[in-house]
Amino acid sequence: MASVRNVAVYGAYGHTGRFVVAELQERGYVPLLLGRDQNKLQALAQDFPGLQTRQASVDDPTSLDRALTGAAAVINTAGPFASTAAPVIEAALRAGIPYVDVAAEIEANIDTFADFAERARAADTVVLPAMAFYGGLGDLLVTTAMGDWTAADEAHVAYGLSSWHPTAGTVVSGTVSGQRRNGRRVRYTGGQIEYHDDALPTLEWPFPDPLGAQSVIGEFSMADIVTVPSHLAIPEVRTYMTAKAAADLFAPDASAPTAVDERGRSAQTFLVDVLVRSGGTERRLAATGQDIYAISAPLAVEAVERILTGRTTTTGVASAGALFDAPDFLRALSPHLTLHTPLDTRG
Ligand SMILES: NC(=O)c1ccc[n+]([C@@H]2O[C@H](COP(=O)([O-])OP(=O)(O)OC[C@H]3O[C@@H](n4cnc5c(N)ncnc54)[C@H](OP(=O)(O)O)[C@@H]3O)[C@@H](O)[C@H]2O)c1
């Protein structure tokens, strides 16, 4: 029988997986350490004594079934998700437990909605993709900024990162996504995903203080172009990235994040600025914090906690904004996230 305190983390020894394991433990859960490499699992267990390790491969459904035994939920932090999402969701459905992932791959997120919506709903369970900095946080902010609006003309999510030292998982996931779209670019416009070859525009985004106006790359599409329109009637959803962070990401000598505090966070800071527009009215909301990988852990774990305690509004495949009381969720993240609200409301 599943213990409500046991939560499986697939890819537990990855950079993000480690943050998730630590966050689960801090909240009194008993993480089950899952991954494909037994040696790496054993090394991880040295840092988290007393936790069970379970080797499981996405090519071996029986190993996944064994690994999920007794788990109340599974958080998948193993990317590229093009390889891991479907097999781990299948295993979660067989086990009858909720599934949460941190996938930032637009194509993988689209597949999860397309391939599992019916079965997850029929199983009366929750499959929650992109429950992390990209995809999850933007969706919660947009949903909160919308307030009583059920539709808007446009949503803009501007990412103000001080720098971006990507993990190996980020780099390889970006490569896989790029290959899946044949090197084309992607945006959400006219109420649909569109692949294109246009050059990405560079423009100024007026971030609130202390960041102020910054040069950003427009149509730098992140998972929010899947999560936001999955439940909100907004035909134009655009995301932007500070030009400096985009240059860091693609630099040939890009280096992985290094820890600067006892939680393992890097010095990277972020400001996510959200603007929704309907007719002549704008609503805005921003959030600041430290380290986009580290913040993904409280996002995913808060989601699991709410799912396991029935604080959800639907079942099936759903994004964070559709599944949770978005303002309440964001307030619960206050130890990790500072909200700046409302910054600007013009009629
Ligand atoms: N949405 C967001 O904001 C957000 C935030 C954080 C992370 N992410 C995503 O999460 C993923 C992991 O990122 P990370 O920073 O933790 O990277 P990482 O430190 O490089 O870790 C990657 C993890 O994925 C595992 N993995 C990769 N391919 C696998 C496969 N086919 N089967 C089983 N395990 C596999 C790796 O195991 P091995 O060492 O055995 O290869 C490792 O545990 C990336 O896709 C990243 O984009 C997204």
mmCIF file of C-alpha atoms and ligand atoms in Angstrom:
data_model
loop_
_atom_site.group_PDB
_atom_site.id
_atom_site.type_symbol
_atom_site.label_atom_id
_atom_site.label_comp_id
_atom_site.label_asym_id
_atom_site.label_seq_id
_atom_site.Cartn_x
_atom_site.Cartn_y
_atom_site.Cartn_z
ATOM 1 C CA MET A 1 0.000 0.000 0.000
ATOM 2 C CA ALA A 2 1.296 3.496 -0.871
ATOM 3 C CA SER A 3 2.452 5.554 2.057
ATOM 4 C CA VAL A 4 1.383 9.165 1.574
ATOM 5 C CA ARG A 5 4.850 10.209 2.801
ATOM 6 C CA ASN A 6 6.754 8.264 0.098
ATOM 7 C CA VAL A 7 7.359 10.282 -3.068
ATOM 8 C CA ALA A 8 9.479 8.830 -5.876
ATOM 9 C CA VAL A 9 11.930 11.121 -7.676
ATOM 10 C CA TYR A 10 13.062 9.827 -11.071
ATOM 11 C CA GLY A 11 16.437 11.276 -12.069
ATOM 12 C CA ALA A 12 17.082 11.925 -8.359
ATOM 13 C CA TYR A 13 20.847 12.388 -8.726
ATOM 14 C CA GLY A 14 20.527 15.114 -11.395
ATOM 15 C CA HIS A 15 21.054 18.766 -10.485
ATOM 16 C CA THR A 16 17.322 19.480 -10.227
ATOM 17 C CA GLY A 17 16.536 16.055 -8.773
ATOM 18 C CA ARG A 18 18.807 16.760 -5.805
ATOM 19 C CA PHE A 19 16.955 20.008 -5.034
ATOM 20 C CA VAL A 20 13.651 18.108 -5.220
ATOM 21 C CA VAL A 21 14.879 15.342 -2.897
ATOM 22 C CA ALA A 22 16.090 17.924 -0.350
ATOM 23 C CA GLU A 23 12.799 19.869 -0.542
ATOM 24 C CA LEU A 24 10.721 16.709 -0.035
ATOM 25 C CA GLN A 25 12.791 15.771 2.999
ATOM 26 C CA GLU A 26 12.520 19.251 4.438
ATOM 27 C CA ARG A 27 8.729 18.953 4.250
ATOM 28 C CA GLY A 28 8.687 15.588 6.002
ATOM 29 C CA TYR A 29 8.288 13.348 2.967
ATOM 30 C CA VAL A 30 10.376 10.232 2.450
ATOM 31 C CA PRO A 31 11.829 10.502 -1.051
ATOM 32 C CA LEU A 32 12.488 7.299 -2.986
ATOM 33 C CA LEU A 33 15.659 7.841 -5.028
ATOM 34 C CA LEU A 34 15.091 6.579 -8.581
ATOM 35 C CA GLY A 35 17.376 6.681 -11.599
ATOM 36 C CA ARG A 36 18.895 4.591 -14.326
ATOM 37 C CA ASP A 37 22.450 4.417 -12.906
ATOM 38 C CA GLN A 38 22.965 2.333 -9.778
ATOM 39 C CA ASN A 39 26.414 3.836 -9.058
ATOM 40 C CA LYS A 40 25.089 7.384 -9.217
ATOM 41 C CA LEU A 41 22.183 6.376 -6.965
ATOM 42 C CA GLN A 42 24.597 4.970 -4.411
ATOM 43 C CA ALA A 43 26.676 8.147 -4.486
ATOM 44 C CA LEU A 44 23.504 10.192 -3.934
ATOM 45 C CA ALA A 45 22.513 7.992 -1.001
ATOM 46 C CA GLN A 46 25.755 9.009 0.749
ATOM 47 C CA ASP A 47 24.383 12.576 0.850
ATOM 48 C CA PHE A 48 20.889 11.452 1.889
ATOM 49 C CA PRO A 49 21.513 8.626 4.364
ATOM 50 C CA GLY A 50 18.628 6.318 5.122
ATOM 51 C CA LEU A 51 16.775 6.840 1.836
ATOM 52 C CA GLN A 52 16.002 3.910 -0.458
ATOM 53 C CA THR A 53 17.522 3.803 -3.934
ATOM 54 C CA ARG A 54 15.796 2.005 -6.798
ATOM 55 C CA GLN A 55 17.354 1.510 -10.221
ATOM 56 C CA ALA A 56 14.879 1.765 -13.086
ATOM 57 C CA SER A 57 15.207 2.272 -16.818
ATOM 58 C CA VAL A 58 12.683 3.868 -19.167
ATOM 59 C CA ASP A 59 13.281 0.926 -21.539
ATOM 60 C CA ASP A 60 12.182 -1.544 -18.870
ATOM 61 C CA PRO A 61 8.585 -1.028 -17.660
ATOM 62 C CA THR A 62 8.943 -3.760 -15.042
ATOM 63 C CA SER A 63 11.838 -1.899 -13.424
ATOM 64 C CA LEU A 64 9.721 1.271 -13.314
ATOM 65 C CA ASP A 65 6.803 -0.643 -11.760
ATOM 66 C CA ARG A 66 9.105 -2.057 -9.095
ATOM 67 C CA ALA A 67 10.590 1.363 -8.423
ATOM 68 C CA LEU A 68 7.185 2.989 -7.917
ATOM 69 C CA THR A 69 5.983 0.371 -5.429
ATOM 70 C CA GLY A 70 4.726 2.138 -2.314
ATOM 71 C CA ALA A 71 5.066 5.620 -3.794
ATOM 72 C CA ALA A 72 2.169 8.053 -3.349
ATOM 73 C CA ALA A 73 3.337 10.153 -6.327
ATOM 74 C CA VAL A 74 6.255 10.455 -8.710
ATOM 75 C CA ILE A 75 8.219 13.562 -9.688
ATOM 76 C CA ASN A 76 10.154 13.099 -12.928
ATOM 77 C CA THR A 77 13.290 15.272 -13.108
ATOM 78 C CA ALA A 78 15.092 13.168 -15.753
ATOM 79 C CA GLY A 79 15.439 15.008 -19.038
ATOM 80 C CA PRO A 80 15.408 14.999 -22.035
ATOM 81 C CA PHE A 81 11.729 14.298 -21.407
ATOM 82 C CA ALA A 82 11.307 13.258 -25.026
ATOM 83 C CA SER A 83 12.760 9.961 -23.714
ATOM 84 C CA THR A 84 11.489 9.795 -20.148
ATOM 85 C CA ALA A 85 8.042 11.439 -19.889
ATOM 86 C CA ALA A 86 5.902 8.820 -21.668
ATOM 87 C CA PRO A 87 7.401 5.709 -19.988
ATOM 88 C CA VAL A 88 7.251 7.271 -16.513
ATOM 89 C CA ILE A 89 3.667 8.515 -17.066
ATOM 90 C CA GLU A 90 2.701 5.016 -18.251
ATOM 91 C CA ALA A 91 4.196 3.569 -15.056
ATOM 92 C CA ALA A 92 2.418 6.173 -12.892
ATOM 93 C CA LEU A 93 -0.907 5.297 -14.580
ATOM 94 C CA ARG A 94 -0.295 1.584 -13.963
ATOM 95 C CA ALA A 95 0.502 2.360 -10.313
ATOM 96 C CA GLY A 96 -2.534 4.658 -10.052
ATOM 97 C CA ILE A 97 -0.486 7.568 -8.684
ATOM 98 C CA PRO A 98 -0.136 11.227 -9.721
ATOM 99 C CA TYR A 99 2.740 12.250 -12.010
ATOM 100 C CA VAL A 100 4.545 15.610 -11.942
ATOM 101 C CA ASP A 101 7.443 16.589 -14.186
ATOM 102 C CA VAL A 102 9.726 19.583 -14.706
ATOM 103 C CA ALA A 103 9.944 19.325 -18.500
ATOM 104 C CA ALA A 104 10.879 22.546 -20.269
ATOM 105 C CA GLU A 105 10.738 20.896 -23.717
ATOM 106 C CA ILE A 106 7.823 22.371 -25.634
ATOM 107 C CA GLU A 107 7.409 19.306 -27.847
ATOM 108 C CA ALA A 108 7.455 16.920 -24.870
ATOM 109 C CA ASN A 109 4.877 19.081 -23.068
ATOM 110 C CA ILE A 110 2.628 19.071 -26.130
ATOM 111 C CA ASP A 111 2.929 15.269 -26.373
ATOM 112 C CA THR A 112 1.983 14.835 -22.720
ATOM 113 C CA PHE A 113 -1.247 16.805 -23.210
ATOM 114 C CA ALA A 114 -2.039 15.072 -26.507
ATOM 115 C CA ASP A 115 -1.174 11.495 -25.560
ATOM 116 C CA PHE A 116 -2.386 11.205 -21.968
ATOM 117 C CA ALA A 117 -5.348 13.587 -21.513
ATOM 118 C CA GLU A 118 -8.034 10.933 -21.940
ATOM 119 C CA ARG A 119 -6.348 8.156 -20.026
ATOM 120 C CA ALA A 120 -5.370 10.358 -17.096
ATOM 121 C CA ARG A 121 -8.929 11.670 -16.848
ATOM 122 C CA ALA A 122 -10.402 8.179 -17.123
ATOM 123 C CA ALA A 123 -8.039 7.048 -14.351
ATOM 124 C CA ASP A 124 -9.186 10.031 -12.244
ATOM 125 C CA THR A 125 -5.575 10.959 -11.611
ATOM 126 C CA VAL A 126 -3.358 13.977 -12.259
ATOM 127 C CA VAL A 127 -0.566 14.298 -14.820
ATOM 128 C CA LEU A 128 1.148 17.663 -14.387
ATOM 129 C CA PRO A 129 3.844 18.619 -16.918
ATOM 130 C CA ALA A 130 6.297 21.565 -16.700
ATOM 131 C CA MET A 131 5.812 22.083 -12.956
ATOM 132 C CA ALA A 132 9.004 24.124 -12.633
ATOM 133 C CA PHE A 133 10.464 27.555 -13.280
ATOM 134 C CA TYR A 134 9.658 27.467 -17.006
ATOM 135 C CA GLY A 135 6.068 26.482 -17.740
ATOM 136 C CA GLY A 136 4.799 26.246 -14.163
ATOM 137 C CA LEU A 137 5.757 29.547 -12.561
ATOM 138 C CA GLY A 138 4.845 31.612 -15.636
ATOM 139 C CA ASP A 139 1.457 29.897 -15.813
ATOM 140 C CA LEU A 140 0.750 30.562 -12.118
ATOM 141 C CA LEU A 141 1.732 34.221 -12.554
ATOM 142 C CA VAL A 142 -0.348 34.689 -15.711
ATOM 143 C CA THR A 143 -3.347 32.967 -14.093
ATOM 144 C CA THR A 144 -3.012 35.172 -11.011
ATOM 145 C CA ALA A 145 -2.573 38.350 -13.063
ATOM 146 C CA MET A 146 -5.738 37.477 -15.040
ATOM 147 C CA GLY A 147 -7.788 37.743 -11.822
ATOM 148 C CA ASP A 148 -11.439 37.567 -12.819
ATOM 149 C CA TRP A 149 -10.679 37.545 -16.564
ATOM 150 C CA THR A 150 -11.362 34.273 -18.335
ATOM 151 C CA ALA A 151 -9.950 35.509 -21.643
ATOM 152 C CA ALA A 152 -7.433 38.116 -22.768
ATOM 153 C CA ASP A 153 -5.941 39.348 -26.028
ATOM 154 C CA GLU A 154 -2.284 38.787 -25.093
ATOM 155 C CA ALA A 155 -0.052 37.380 -22.383
ATOM 156 C CA HIS A 156 3.633 38.286 -22.125
ATOM 157 C CA VAL A 157 6.111 36.536 -19.836
ATOM 158 C CA ALA A 158 9.481 38.303 -19.670
ATOM 159 C CA TYR A 159 12.377 36.443 -18.049
ATOM 160 C CA GLY A 160 14.930 38.733 -16.444
ATOM 161 C CA LEU A 161 17.804 36.408 -15.534
ATOM 162 C CA SER A 162 21.059 37.871 -14.216
ATOM 163 C CA SER A 163 22.941 35.049 -15.987
ATOM 164 C CA TRP A 164 22.274 31.476 -17.104
ATOM 165 C CA HIS A 165 24.774 28.744 -16.390
ATOM 166 C CA PRO A 166 22.964 25.738 -17.875
ATOM 167 C CA THR A 167 23.187 22.179 -16.562
ATOM 168 C CA ALA A 168 24.091 19.302 -18.895
ATOM 169 C CA GLY A 169 20.408 18.309 -18.819
ATOM 170 C CA THR A 170 19.317 21.764 -20.006
ATOM 171 C CA VAL A 171 21.795 21.728 -22.882
ATOM 172 C CA VAL A 172 20.926 18.250 -24.131
ATOM 173 C CA SER A 173 17.176 18.848 -23.722
ATOM 174 C CA GLY A 174 17.501 22.030 -25.801
ATOM 175 C CA THR A 175 19.351 20.087 -28.475
ATOM 176 C CA VAL A 176 16.718 17.337 -28.551
ATOM 177 C CA SER A 177 13.900 19.889 -28.798
ATOM 178 C CA GLY A 178 15.752 21.699 -31.584
ATOM 179 C CA GLN A 179 16.127 18.442 -33.501
ATOM 180 C CA ARG A 180 12.459 17.587 -33.016
ATOM 181 C CA ARG A 181 11.493 20.876 -34.659
ATOM 182 C CA ASN A 182 14.104 20.446 -37.435
ATOM 183 C CA GLY A 183 15.996 23.520 -36.307
ATOM 184 C CA ARG A 184 12.921 25.704 -36.785
ATOM 185 C CA ARG A 185 11.683 28.221 -34.217
ATOM 186 C CA VAL A 186 8.390 28.032 -32.403
ATOM 187 C CA ARG A 187 5.876 30.583 -31.108
ATOM 188 C CA TYR A 188 2.248 30.733 -30.004
ATOM 189 C CA THR A 189 0.201 33.082 -32.146
ATOM 190 C CA GLY A 190 -3.322 33.243 -33.501
ATOM 191 C CA GLY A 191 -4.374 30.656 -30.918
ATOM 192 C CA GLN A 192 -1.920 27.981 -32.052
ATOM 193 C CA ILE A 193 1.643 26.749 -31.990
ATOM 194 C CA GLU A 194 3.456 27.915 -35.108
ATOM 195 C CA TYR A 195 6.842 26.755 -36.421
ATOM 196 C CA HIS A 196 8.776 29.374 -38.381
ATOM 197 C CA ASP A 197 12.219 30.489 -39.615
ATOM 198 C CA ASP A 198 11.994 34.217 -38.805
ATOM 199 C CA ALA A 199 14.900 35.834 -36.967
ATOM 200 C CA LEU A 200 14.087 36.475 -33.312
ATOM 201 C CA PRO A 201 13.565 40.173 -32.553
ATOM 202 C CA THR A 202 15.677 42.017 -29.984
ATOM 203 C CA LEU A 203 13.771 44.658 -28.050
ATOM 204 C CA GLU A 204 13.703 46.491 -24.733
ATOM 205 C CA TRP A 205 11.519 45.140 -21.960
ATOM 206 C CA PRO A 206 10.563 47.534 -19.147
ATOM 207 C CA PHE A 207 11.184 45.280 -16.137
ATOM 208 C CA PRO A 208 10.179 46.817 -12.828
ATOM 209 C CA ASP A 209 12.909 48.112 -10.497
ATOM 210 C CA PRO A 210 15.525 47.175 -9.548
ATOM 211 C CA LEU A 211 16.182 45.567 -12.953
ATOM 212 C CA GLY A 212 14.674 48.331 -15.093
ATOM 213 C CA ALA A 213 14.674 48.285 -18.906
ATOM 214 C CA GLN A 214 16.710 45.438 -20.384
ATOM 215 C CA SER A 215 17.534 44.194 -23.830
ATOM 216 C CA VAL A 216 15.553 40.962 -24.397
ATOM 217 C CA ILE A 217 15.160 38.395 -27.160
ATOM 218 C CA GLY A 218 11.515 38.283 -28.236
ATOM 219 C CA GLU A 219 9.693 35.033 -29.141
ATOM 220 C CA PHE A 220 12.281 33.175 -27.057
ATOM 221 C CA SER A 221 9.626 30.547 -26.525
ATOM 222 C CA MET A 222 9.518 28.623 -23.271
ATOM 223 C CA ALA A 223 7.082 25.991 -21.962
ATOM 224 C CA ASP A 224 4.589 28.728 -20.985
ATOM 225 C CA ILE A 225 3.418 28.786 -24.611
ATOM 226 C CA VAL A 226 1.998 25.307 -23.911
ATOM 227 C CA THR A 227 0.864 25.616 -20.291
ATOM 228 C CA VAL A 228 -0.880 29.011 -20.464
ATOM 229 C CA PRO A 229 -3.077 28.357 -23.537
ATOM 230 C CA SER A 230 -3.892 24.868 -22.249
ATOM 231 C CA HIS A 231 -6.506 26.478 -19.998
ATOM 232 C CA LEU A 232 -6.756 30.220 -20.731
ATOM 233 C CA ALA A 233 -8.355 31.731 -23.849
ATOM 234 C CA ILE A 234 -5.417 33.940 -24.882
ATOM 235 C CA PRO A 235 -4.539 33.811 -28.594
ATOM 236 C CA GLU A 236 -1.119 35.501 -28.259
ATOM 237 C CA VAL A 237 1.290 34.131 -25.646
ATOM 238 C CA ARG A 238 4.861 35.399 -25.883
ATOM 239 C CA THR A 239 7.930 34.846 -23.777
ATOM 240 C CA TYR A 240 11.117 36.936 -23.681
ATOM 241 C CA MET A 241 14.619 36.327 -22.346
ATOM 242 C CA THR A 242 17.217 38.885 -21.255
ATOM 243 C CA ALA A 243 19.771 39.006 -24.080
ATOM 244 C CA LYS A 244 22.647 38.448 -21.658
ATOM 245 C CA ALA A 245 21.154 35.217 -20.291
ATOM 246 C CA ALA A 246 20.391 33.966 -23.810
ATOM 247 C CA ALA A 247 24.025 34.643 -24.782
ATOM 248 C CA ASP A 248 25.226 32.739 -21.670
ATOM 249 C CA LEU A 249 23.050 29.770 -22.580
ATOM 250 C CA PHE A 250 24.418 29.472 -26.107
ATOM 251 C CA ALA A 251 28.059 30.358 -25.308
ATOM 252 C CA PRO A 252 30.438 27.631 -26.527
ATOM 253 C CA ASP A 253 32.124 27.650 -23.093
ATOM 254 C CA ALA A 254 28.865 27.700 -21.088
ATOM 255 C CA SER A 255 29.536 26.327 -17.618
ATOM 256 C CA ALA A 256 27.237 24.581 -15.142
ATOM 257 C CA PRO A 257 25.856 26.451 -12.106
ATOM 258 C CA THR A 258 28.027 26.565 -8.985
ATOM 259 C CA ALA A 259 26.658 26.645 -5.461
ATOM 260 C CA VAL A 260 27.125 29.794 -3.387
ATOM 261 C CA ASP A 261 24.968 28.990 -0.354
ATOM 262 C CA GLU A 262 24.240 26.119 2.009
ATOM 263 C CA ARG A 263 21.122 25.151 0.008
ATOM 264 C CA GLY A 264 23.262 24.606 -3.083
ATOM 265 C CA ARG A 265 21.833 27.591 -4.940
ATOM 266 C CA SER A 266 23.879 29.525 -7.476
ATOM 267 C CA ALA A 267 24.200 33.326 -7.408
ATOM 268 C CA GLN A 268 21.781 33.632 -10.359
ATOM 269 C CA THR A 269 18.791 35.871 -9.682
ATOM 270 C CA PHE A 270 15.557 36.059 -11.647
ATOM 271 C CA LEU A 271 12.704 38.477 -12.165
ATOM 272 C CA VAL A 272 9.699 37.096 -14.053
ATOM 273 C CA ASP A 273 7.476 39.912 -15.272
ATOM 274 C CA VAL A 274 4.013 39.030 -16.544
ATOM 275 C CA LEU A 275 1.702 41.312 -18.475
ATOM 276 C CA VAL A 276 -1.792 40.390 -19.696
ATOM 277 C CA ARG A 277 -3.798 42.699 -21.910
ATOM 278 C CA SER A 278 -7.496 42.741 -22.708
ATOM 279 C CA GLY A 279 -8.945 45.578 -24.775
ATOM 280 C CA GLY A 280 -7.249 48.691 -23.427
ATOM 281 C CA THR A 281 -6.584 47.242 -19.965
ATOM 282 C CA GLU A 282 -3.340 45.738 -18.703
ATOM 283 C CA ARG A 283 -2.702 43.662 -15.619
ATOM 284 C CA ARG A 284 0.804 42.974 -14.383
ATOM 285 C CA LEU A 285 2.517 40.843 -11.803
ATOM 286 C CA ALA A 286 6.172 40.017 -11.184
ATOM 287 C CA ALA A 287 8.148 37.632 -9.019
ATOM 288 C CA THR A 288 11.784 37.598 -7.953
ATOM 289 C CA GLY A 289 14.008 34.911 -6.518
ATOM 290 C CA GLN A 290 17.319 33.088 -6.723
ATOM 291 C CA ASP A 291 18.335 30.191 -8.994
ATOM 292 C CA ILE A 292 15.904 28.851 -11.600
ATOM 293 C CA TYR A 293 16.855 25.217 -10.865
ATOM 294 C CA ALA A 294 16.504 25.543 -7.091
ATOM 295 C CA ILE A 295 13.082 27.269 -7.284
ATOM 296 C CA SER A 296 11.798 24.370 -9.395
ATOM 297 C CA ALA A 297 11.949 22.133 -6.302
ATOM 298 C CA PRO A 298 9.447 24.039 -4.113
ATOM 299 C CA LEU A 299 7.246 24.456 -7.201
ATOM 300 C CA ALA A 300 7.138 20.695 -7.877
ATOM 301 C CA VAL A 301 6.892 19.665 -4.223
ATOM 302 C CA GLU A 302 4.176 22.203 -3.376
ATOM 303 C CA ALA A 303 2.267 20.774 -6.366
ATOM 304 C CA VAL A 304 2.615 17.208 -5.077
ATOM 305 C CA GLU A 305 1.523 18.275 -1.603
ATOM 306 C CA ARG A 306 -1.601 19.946 -2.988
ATOM 307 C CA ILE A 307 -2.423 16.953 -5.195
ATOM 308 C CA LEU A 308 -2.007 14.492 -2.317
ATOM 309 C CA THR A 309 -4.185 16.600 -0.021
ATOM 310 C CA GLY A 310 -6.937 17.098 -2.596
ATOM 311 C CA ARG A 311 -6.355 20.830 -3.153
ATOM 312 C CA THR A 312 -6.891 20.561 -6.906
ATOM 313 C CA THR A 313 -9.696 21.643 -9.197
ATOM 314 C CA THR A 314 -9.541 19.001 -11.922
ATOM 315 C CA THR A 315 -8.042 15.686 -13.000
ATOM 316 C CA GLY A 316 -6.340 14.507 -16.179
ATOM 317 C CA VAL A 317 -3.389 16.285 -17.782
ATOM 318 C CA ALA A 318 -3.405 19.851 -16.498
ATOM 319 C CA SER A 319 -0.989 22.707 -16.044
ATOM 320 C CA ALA A 320 -0.365 24.420 -12.716
ATOM 321 C CA GLY A 321 -2.700 27.337 -13.423
ATOM 322 C CA ALA A 322 -5.560 24.986 -14.287
ATOM 323 C CA LEU A 323 -5.023 22.622 -11.384
ATOM 324 C CA PHE A 324 -4.456 24.901 -8.415
ATOM 325 C CA ASP A 325 -5.685 28.083 -6.787
ATOM 326 C CA ALA A 326 -2.871 30.079 -8.440
ATOM 327 C CA PRO A 327 -2.681 33.095 -6.050
ATOM 328 C CA ASP A 328 -2.789 30.796 -3.031
ATOM 329 C CA PHE A 329 -0.084 28.581 -4.536
ATOM 330 C CA LEU A 330 2.185 31.583 -5.154
ATOM 331 C CA ARG A 331 1.630 32.855 -1.612
ATOM 332 C CA ALA A 332 2.687 29.444 -0.283
ATOM 333 C CA LEU A 333 6.034 29.883 -2.054
ATOM 334 C CA SER A 334 6.822 33.079 -0.138
ATOM 335 C CA PRO A 335 9.952 31.644 1.536
ATOM 336 C CA HIS A 336 11.413 31.226 -1.964
ATOM 337 C CA LEU A 337 9.645 33.790 -4.101
ATOM 338 C CA THR A 338 8.820 37.481 -3.665
ATOM 339 C CA LEU A 339 5.738 38.754 -5.465
ATOM 340 C CA HIS A 340 5.518 42.340 -6.698
ATOM 341 C CA THR A 341 1.849 43.051 -7.155
ATOM 342 C CA PRO A 342 0.220 44.819 -8.844
ATOM 343 C CA LEU A 343 2.919 46.803 -10.569
ATOM 344 C CA ASP A 344 0.874 48.531 -13.163
ATOM 345 C CA THR A 345 -2.826 48.543 -13.944
ATOM 346 C CA ARG A 346 -4.043 50.883 -16.621
ATOM 347 C CA GLY A 347 -7.597 51.224 -17.770
HETATM 348 N N1 LIG B 1 11.057 23.698 -16.588
HETATM 349 C C1 LIG B 1 12.114 24.134 -15.911
HETATM 350 O O1 LIG B 1 12.185 25.296 -15.527
HETATM 351 C C2 LIG B 1 13.213 23.186 -15.561
HETATM 352 C C3 LIG B 1 13.935 23.405 -14.391
HETATM 353 C C4 LIG B 1 14.941 22.494 -14.080
HETATM 354 C C5 LIG B 1 15.221 21.426 -14.927
HETATM 355 N N2 LIG B 1 14.464 21.273 -16.053
HETATM 356 C C6 LIG B 1 14.711 20.132 -16.948
HETATM 357 O O2 LIG B 1 14.935 18.979 -16.177
HETATM 358 C C7 LIG B 1 15.853 18.136 -16.827
HETATM 359 C C8 LIG B 1 16.979 17.799 -15.886
HETATM 360 O O3 LIG B 1 17.714 18.957 -15.637
HETATM 361 P P1 LIG B 1 18.944 18.954 -14.621
HETATM 362 O O4 LIG B 1 19.290 20.357 -14.433
HETATM 363 O O5 LIG B 1 18.627 18.169 -13.405
HETATM 364 O O6 LIG B 1 20.060 18.194 -15.498
HETATM 365 P P2 LIG B 1 21.177 17.164 -15.068
HETATM 366 O O7 LIG B 1 21.819 17.563 -13.793
HETATM 367 O O8 LIG B 1 22.056 16.991 -16.257
HETATM 368 O O9 LIG B 1 20.398 15.800 -14.780
HETATM 369 C C9 LIG B 1 19.763 15.077 -15.786
HETATM 370 C C10 LIG B 1 19.128 13.854 -15.162
HETATM 371 O O10 LIG B 1 18.318 13.187 -16.151
HETATM 372 C C11 LIG B 1 18.712 11.811 -16.194
HETATM 373 N N3 LIG B 1 18.442 11.257 -17.514
HETATM 374 C C12 LIG B 1 18.702 11.797 -18.721
HETATM 375 N N4 LIG B 1 18.283 10.987 -19.712
HETATM 376 C C13 LIG B 1 17.739 9.908 -19.112
HETATM 377 C C14 LIG B 1 17.139 8.719 -19.592
HETATM 378 N N5 LIG B 1 16.986 8.459 -20.898
HETATM 379 N N6 LIG B 1 16.695 7.818 -18.683
HETATM 380 C C15 LIG B 1 16.832 8.046 -17.367
HETATM 381 N N7 LIG B 1 17.403 9.150 -16.846
HETATM 382 C C16 LIG B 1 17.851 10.070 -17.712
HETATM 383 C C17 LIG B 1 20.197 11.854 -15.852
HETATM 384 O O11 LIG B 1 20.664 10.580 -15.519
HETATM 385 P P3 LIG B 1 22.123 10.068 -16.033
HETATM 386 O O12 LIG B 1 23.143 10.860 -15.248
HETATM 387 O O13 LIG B 1 22.116 8.622 -15.698
HETATM 388 O O14 LIG B 1 22.212 10.375 -17.506
HETATM 389 C C18 LIG B 1 20.162 12.841 -14.683
HETATM 390 O O15 LIG B 1 19.677 12.233 -13.520
HETATM 391 C C19 LIG B 1 16.267 18.882 -18.104
HETATM 392 O O16 LIG B 1 15.453 18.414 -19.157
HETATM 393 C C20 LIG B 1 15.937 20.325 -17.800
HETATM 394 O O17 LIG B 1 15.647 21.078 -18.950
HETATM 395 C C21 LIG B 1 13.481 22.125 -16.375
#
